[in-house]
């Protein structure tokens, strides 16, 4: 999955905070069930409230998976789809086609909006889907934390993964999760991450951030088929007066 709009980001204020990931694909591309489960909704949301408003996803499919996580149900959601081939109440197996890539609702170009919801089938119950999509046998995932010395996450900071594996340096960017008053963006309880890079070829990379004019670098090894973790702890926040 090629994530073109990461979780917890608002595109520099151009969009509402993103509680899924987007993958731009051609119209009509098959959308497949992420895992076995039961279709709990398939259809339009013109008169149903699943997102920020009605008609947010256009048409969508939601699957409640057979697996649970820490005793809680796990849902996956496929938004802006067309050509839905399943019905509410129907069982599906992993890899089964449920719809096609489409456009509709808040989407202005064809793409899949993919969400993972934990516990509740609710807009505020999402996690970063890239932690839930297996990296495959040839790729790896990096879940990272960028925090201050008190463990508080930095928000909206550009994080760069420098790929110098083949001698030709490439720069991959993402952003640390933003928060909002409704707390719609949730780190994983175990990783406590605030940024994720996915679909990475194995090798050694350099993680780079600049916070309050200080640069931080860290070498990161990505292993095929695995999730790697990184943590960068910055200096204290300069703009704040000490707590009394
Ligand atoms: Zn989206």
Short mmCIF file of C-alpha atoms and ligand atoms in Angstrom, two decimals:
data_model
loop_
_atom_site.label_atom_id
_atom_site.label_comp_id
_atom_site.label_asym_id
_atom_site.label_seq_id
_atom_site.Cartn_x
_atom_site.Cartn_y
_atom_site.Cartn_z
CA UNK A 1 0.00 0.00 0.00
CA UNK A 2 1.37 3.35 -1.09
CA UNK A 3 0.38 5.80 1.61
CA UNK A 4 -0.10 9.21 -0.01
CA UNK A 5 -1.62 11.03 2.96
CA UNK A 6 -0.46 9.76 6.36
CA UNK A 7 -2.41 9.20 9.53
CA UNK A 8 -2.64 12.11 11.97
CA UNK A 9 -1.77 14.79 9.39
CA UNK A 10 -3.77 17.67 7.96
CA UNK A 11 -1.67 18.52 4.89
CA UNK A 12 -0.42 21.77 6.42
CA UNK A 13 -3.94 22.81 7.31
CA UNK A 14 -5.44 22.13 3.90
CA UNK A 15 -7.58 19.21 5.09
CA UNK A 16 -9.30 17.90 8.17
CA UNK A 17 -7.13 15.77 10.38
CA UNK A 18 -6.65 12.40 8.72
CA UNK A 19 -7.70 9.35 10.72
CA UNK A 20 -6.78 6.80 8.05
CA UNK A 21 -4.33 6.42 5.22
CA UNK A 22 -4.88 7.07 1.54
CA UNK A 23 -3.67 5.09 -1.40
CA UNK A 24 -4.08 6.63 -4.85
CA UNK A 25 -5.04 3.98 -7.38
CA UNK A 26 -6.79 3.87 -10.74
CA UNK A 27 -10.59 3.87 -10.74
CA UNK A 28 -11.90 0.33 -10.75
CA UNK A 29 -8.89 -1.24 -9.00
CA UNK A 30 -10.07 -4.09 -6.78
CA UNK A 31 -10.39 -3.35 -3.05
CA UNK A 32 -9.72 -6.49 -1.01
CA UNK A 33 -10.72 -7.48 2.53
CA UNK A 34 -7.75 -7.10 4.88
CA UNK A 35 -8.72 -10.18 6.90
CA UNK A 36 -11.61 -12.57 7.51
CA UNK A 37 -14.70 -11.06 9.04
CA UNK A 38 -18.28 -9.89 8.85
CA UNK A 39 -19.41 -6.94 6.73
CA UNK A 40 -21.15 -4.64 9.20
CA UNK A 41 -21.88 -1.92 6.64
CA UNK A 42 -21.74 -1.71 2.86
CA UNK A 43 -23.31 1.21 1.04
CA UNK A 44 -23.58 4.99 0.87
CA UNK A 45 -23.21 7.30 3.87
CA UNK A 46 -25.40 10.06 2.43
CA UNK A 47 -27.88 9.48 5.25
CA UNK A 48 -25.61 7.73 7.75
CA UNK A 49 -23.02 9.30 10.02
CA UNK A 50 -19.68 7.48 9.79
CA UNK A 51 -17.23 10.39 9.38
CA UNK A 52 -16.97 14.12 10.02
CA UNK A 53 -20.38 14.48 8.42
CA UNK A 54 -22.83 12.60 6.25
CA UNK A 55 -21.55 11.88 2.75
CA UNK A 56 -17.97 11.90 4.06
CA UNK A 57 -16.91 8.59 2.52
CA UNK A 58 -19.38 8.56 -0.37
CA UNK A 59 -19.70 4.78 -0.38
CA UNK A 60 -17.92 2.59 2.14
CA UNK A 61 -17.48 -0.93 3.44
CA UNK A 62 -16.78 -1.73 7.10
CA UNK A 63 -15.67 -5.21 8.19
CA UNK A 64 -15.57 -6.46 11.79
CA UNK A 65 -12.77 -8.99 11.82
CA UNK A 66 -12.82 -12.38 13.50
CA UNK A 67 -9.69 -11.56 15.49
CA UNK A 68 -9.78 -9.37 18.55
CA UNK A 69 -7.03 -7.28 20.07
CA UNK A 70 -6.76 -7.17 23.85
CA UNK A 71 -10.32 -8.44 23.94
CA UNK A 72 -11.57 -5.65 21.69
CA UNK A 73 -13.08 -5.95 18.23
CA UNK A 74 -11.02 -4.82 15.22
CA UNK A 75 -12.69 -3.09 12.27
CA UNK A 76 -11.37 -2.08 8.88
CA UNK A 77 -13.03 0.58 6.75
CA UNK A 78 -12.73 1.17 3.00
CA UNK A 79 -13.90 4.63 1.97
CA UNK A 80 -14.70 6.42 -1.31
CA UNK A 81 -15.26 3.06 -3.00
CA UNK A 82 -17.66 2.21 -5.83
CA UNK A 83 -18.83 -1.06 -7.32
CA UNK A 84 -19.49 -2.63 -3.91
CA UNK A 85 -19.78 -6.42 -4.29
CA UNK A 86 -20.72 -7.37 -0.70
CA UNK A 87 -23.78 -6.78 1.46
CA UNK A 88 -24.20 -5.83 5.08
CA UNK A 89 -24.25 -9.01 7.16
CA UNK A 90 -22.17 -11.05 4.71
CA UNK A 91 -19.00 -12.95 5.72
CA UNK A 92 -15.81 -12.31 3.74
CA UNK A 93 -12.40 -13.94 3.73
CA UNK A 94 -9.01 -12.26 3.56
CA UNK A 95 -8.22 -11.12 0.02
CA UNK A 96 -11.82 -11.28 -1.18
CA UNK A 97 -12.87 -8.36 -3.34
CA UNK A 98 -15.39 -6.12 -1.57
CA UNK A 99 -15.48 -3.08 -3.88
CA UNK A 100 -13.52 -1.02 -6.40
CA UNK A 101 -11.43 2.12 -6.00
CA UNK A 102 -13.72 5.06 -6.60
CA UNK A 103 -14.32 8.67 -5.75
CA UNK A 104 -17.09 10.28 -3.74
CA UNK A 105 -17.93 11.94 -0.45
CA UNK A 106 -15.03 14.19 0.52
CA UNK A 107 -12.70 12.68 -2.10
CA UNK A 108 -11.92 14.70 -5.20
CA UNK A 109 -9.65 12.15 -6.89
CA UNK A 110 -9.79 8.34 -7.03
CA UNK A 111 -8.21 6.76 -3.98
CA UNK A 112 -8.85 4.30 -1.22
CA UNK A 113 -9.26 5.74 2.26
CA UNK A 114 -8.39 2.91 4.66
CA UNK A 115 -9.07 2.96 8.40
CA UNK A 116 -8.57 0.59 11.29
CA UNK A 117 -10.88 1.07 14.27
CA UNK A 118 -10.30 -0.69 17.60
CA UNK A 119 -12.94 -1.34 20.25
CA UNK A 120 -15.71 0.76 18.73
CA UNK A 121 -16.83 1.14 15.17
CA UNK A 122 -16.45 4.89 15.69
CA UNK A 123 -14.72 7.80 13.99
CA UNK A 124 -12.63 8.49 17.10
CA UNK A 125 -11.49 4.88 17.62
CA UNK A 126 -8.92 4.65 14.84
CA UNK A 127 -5.26 3.59 14.99
CA UNK A 128 -2.62 4.03 12.32
CA UNK A 129 -3.60 1.38 9.74
CA UNK A 130 -0.02 0.92 8.62
CA UNK A 131 0.66 -0.82 11.94
CA UNK A 132 -2.05 -3.32 11.09
CA UNK A 133 -1.25 -4.07 7.47
CA UNK A 134 1.43 -6.76 7.35
CA UNK A 135 4.61 -5.42 5.70
CA UNK A 136 4.90 -8.50 3.50
CA UNK A 137 7.99 -10.66 3.12
CA UNK A 138 10.13 -8.09 1.32
CA UNK A 139 9.32 -4.86 3.18
CA UNK A 140 9.50 -3.48 6.69
CA UNK A 141 7.71 -0.87 8.80
CA UNK A 142 9.09 1.72 11.21
CA UNK A 143 7.04 2.94 14.19
CA UNK A 144 8.70 5.94 15.82
CA UNK A 145 8.34 8.28 18.75
CA UNK A 146 9.49 11.90 18.80
CA UNK A 147 9.08 13.19 22.35
CA UNK A 148 10.43 15.74 24.77
CA UNK A 149 12.28 14.73 27.99
CA UNK A 150 8.92 14.43 29.78
CA UNK A 151 7.70 11.95 27.18
CA UNK A 152 5.25 14.37 25.61
CA UNK A 153 4.97 13.87 21.85
CA UNK A 154 5.92 16.68 19.48
CA UNK A 155 3.12 17.45 17.04
CA UNK A 156 3.30 18.19 13.34
CA UNK A 157 7.08 17.92 13.05
CA UNK A 158 8.52 16.84 9.69
CA UNK A 159 10.37 13.54 10.07
CA UNK A 160 12.74 12.52 7.30
CA UNK A 161 13.99 9.03 6.63
CA UNK A 162 17.17 9.28 4.59
CA UNK A 163 17.60 6.31 2.28
CA UNK A 164 21.23 6.01 1.21
CA UNK A 165 21.17 2.27 0.69
CA UNK A 166 22.17 2.22 -2.97
CA UNK A 167 24.45 5.27 -2.97
CA UNK A 168 21.69 7.49 -4.37
CA UNK A 169 20.24 9.41 -1.47
CA UNK A 170 16.46 9.64 -1.26
CA UNK A 171 14.42 11.46 1.33
CA UNK A 172 11.11 10.11 2.62
CA UNK A 173 9.03 12.51 4.68
CA UNK A 174 6.22 12.10 7.12
CA UNK A 175 4.85 14.20 10.00
CA UNK A 176 4.33 13.48 13.66
CA UNK A 177 0.67 13.08 14.62
CA UNK A 178 -1.36 16.18 15.28
CA UNK A 179 -3.92 16.18 18.03
CA UNK A 180 -7.28 17.90 18.04
CA UNK A 181 -9.80 18.74 20.76
CA UNK A 182 -11.73 15.52 20.11
CA UNK A 183 -8.60 13.32 20.28
CA UNK A 184 -9.44 11.52 17.07
CA UNK A 185 -5.85 10.38 16.54
CA UNK A 186 -4.67 7.53 18.74
CA UNK A 187 -1.21 6.02 19.08
CA UNK A 188 -1.01 2.27 19.50
CA UNK A 189 -1.10 1.38 23.21
CA UNK A 190 2.04 -0.73 22.88
CA UNK A 191 4.23 1.29 20.51
CA UNK A 192 3.06 4.74 21.67
CA UNK A 193 4.26 5.94 18.27
CA UNK A 194 3.66 9.34 16.74
CA UNK A 195 4.94 8.64 13.25
CA UNK A 196 5.13 5.62 10.96
CA UNK A 197 7.00 4.82 7.76
CA UNK A 198 5.76 1.81 5.83
CA UNK A 199 6.64 -0.16 2.72
CA UNK A 200 10.41 0.14 3.33
CA UNK A 201 13.00 -2.04 1.65
CA UNK A 202 15.36 -3.63 4.19
CA UNK A 203 18.62 -1.87 5.00
CA UNK A 204 20.14 0.88 7.09
CA UNK A 205 18.54 4.33 6.99
CA UNK A 206 19.10 7.56 8.85
CA UNK A 207 16.21 9.14 10.73
CA UNK A 208 16.44 12.94 10.78
CA UNK A 209 14.41 15.61 12.56
CA UNK A 210 14.94 19.25 13.45
CA UNK A 211 13.18 20.52 16.56
CA UNK A 212 13.67 24.02 17.96
CA UNK A 213 16.62 24.48 15.59
CA UNK A 214 18.41 21.40 16.94
CA UNK A 215 19.07 18.53 14.54
CA UNK A 216 18.75 14.90 15.61
CA UNK A 217 19.96 11.88 13.63
CA UNK A 218 19.63 8.21 14.32
CA UNK A 219 20.66 5.14 12.30
CA UNK A 220 17.74 2.74 11.78
CA UNK A 221 17.88 -0.82 10.51
CA UNK A 222 14.82 -2.02 8.63
CA UNK A 223 14.31 -5.77 8.40
CA UNK A 224 12.05 -7.45 5.85
CA UNK A 225 8.77 -8.70 7.31
CA UNK A 226 9.26 -6.87 10.60
CA UNK A 227 8.23 -3.75 12.43
CA UNK A 228 11.17 -1.72 13.79
CA UNK A 229 10.88 0.91 16.49
CA UNK A 230 12.73 4.18 17.02
CA UNK A 231 12.66 6.85 19.69
CA UNK A 232 14.14 10.34 19.56
CA UNK A 233 14.09 12.33 22.79
CA UNK A 234 14.70 16.01 22.22
CA UNK A 235 15.81 18.74 24.57
CA UNK A 236 13.22 20.47 26.75
CA UNK A 237 10.57 22.73 25.22
CA UNK A 238 12.01 26.24 25.10
CA UNK A 239 8.83 28.23 24.83
CA UNK A 240 7.31 27.03 28.08
CA UNK A 241 7.83 28.31 31.55
CA UNK A 242 8.63 25.53 34.03
CA UNK A 243 5.70 24.00 35.86
CA UNK A 244 5.22 25.26 39.39
ZN1 LIG B 1 -8.29 9.43 3.57
#
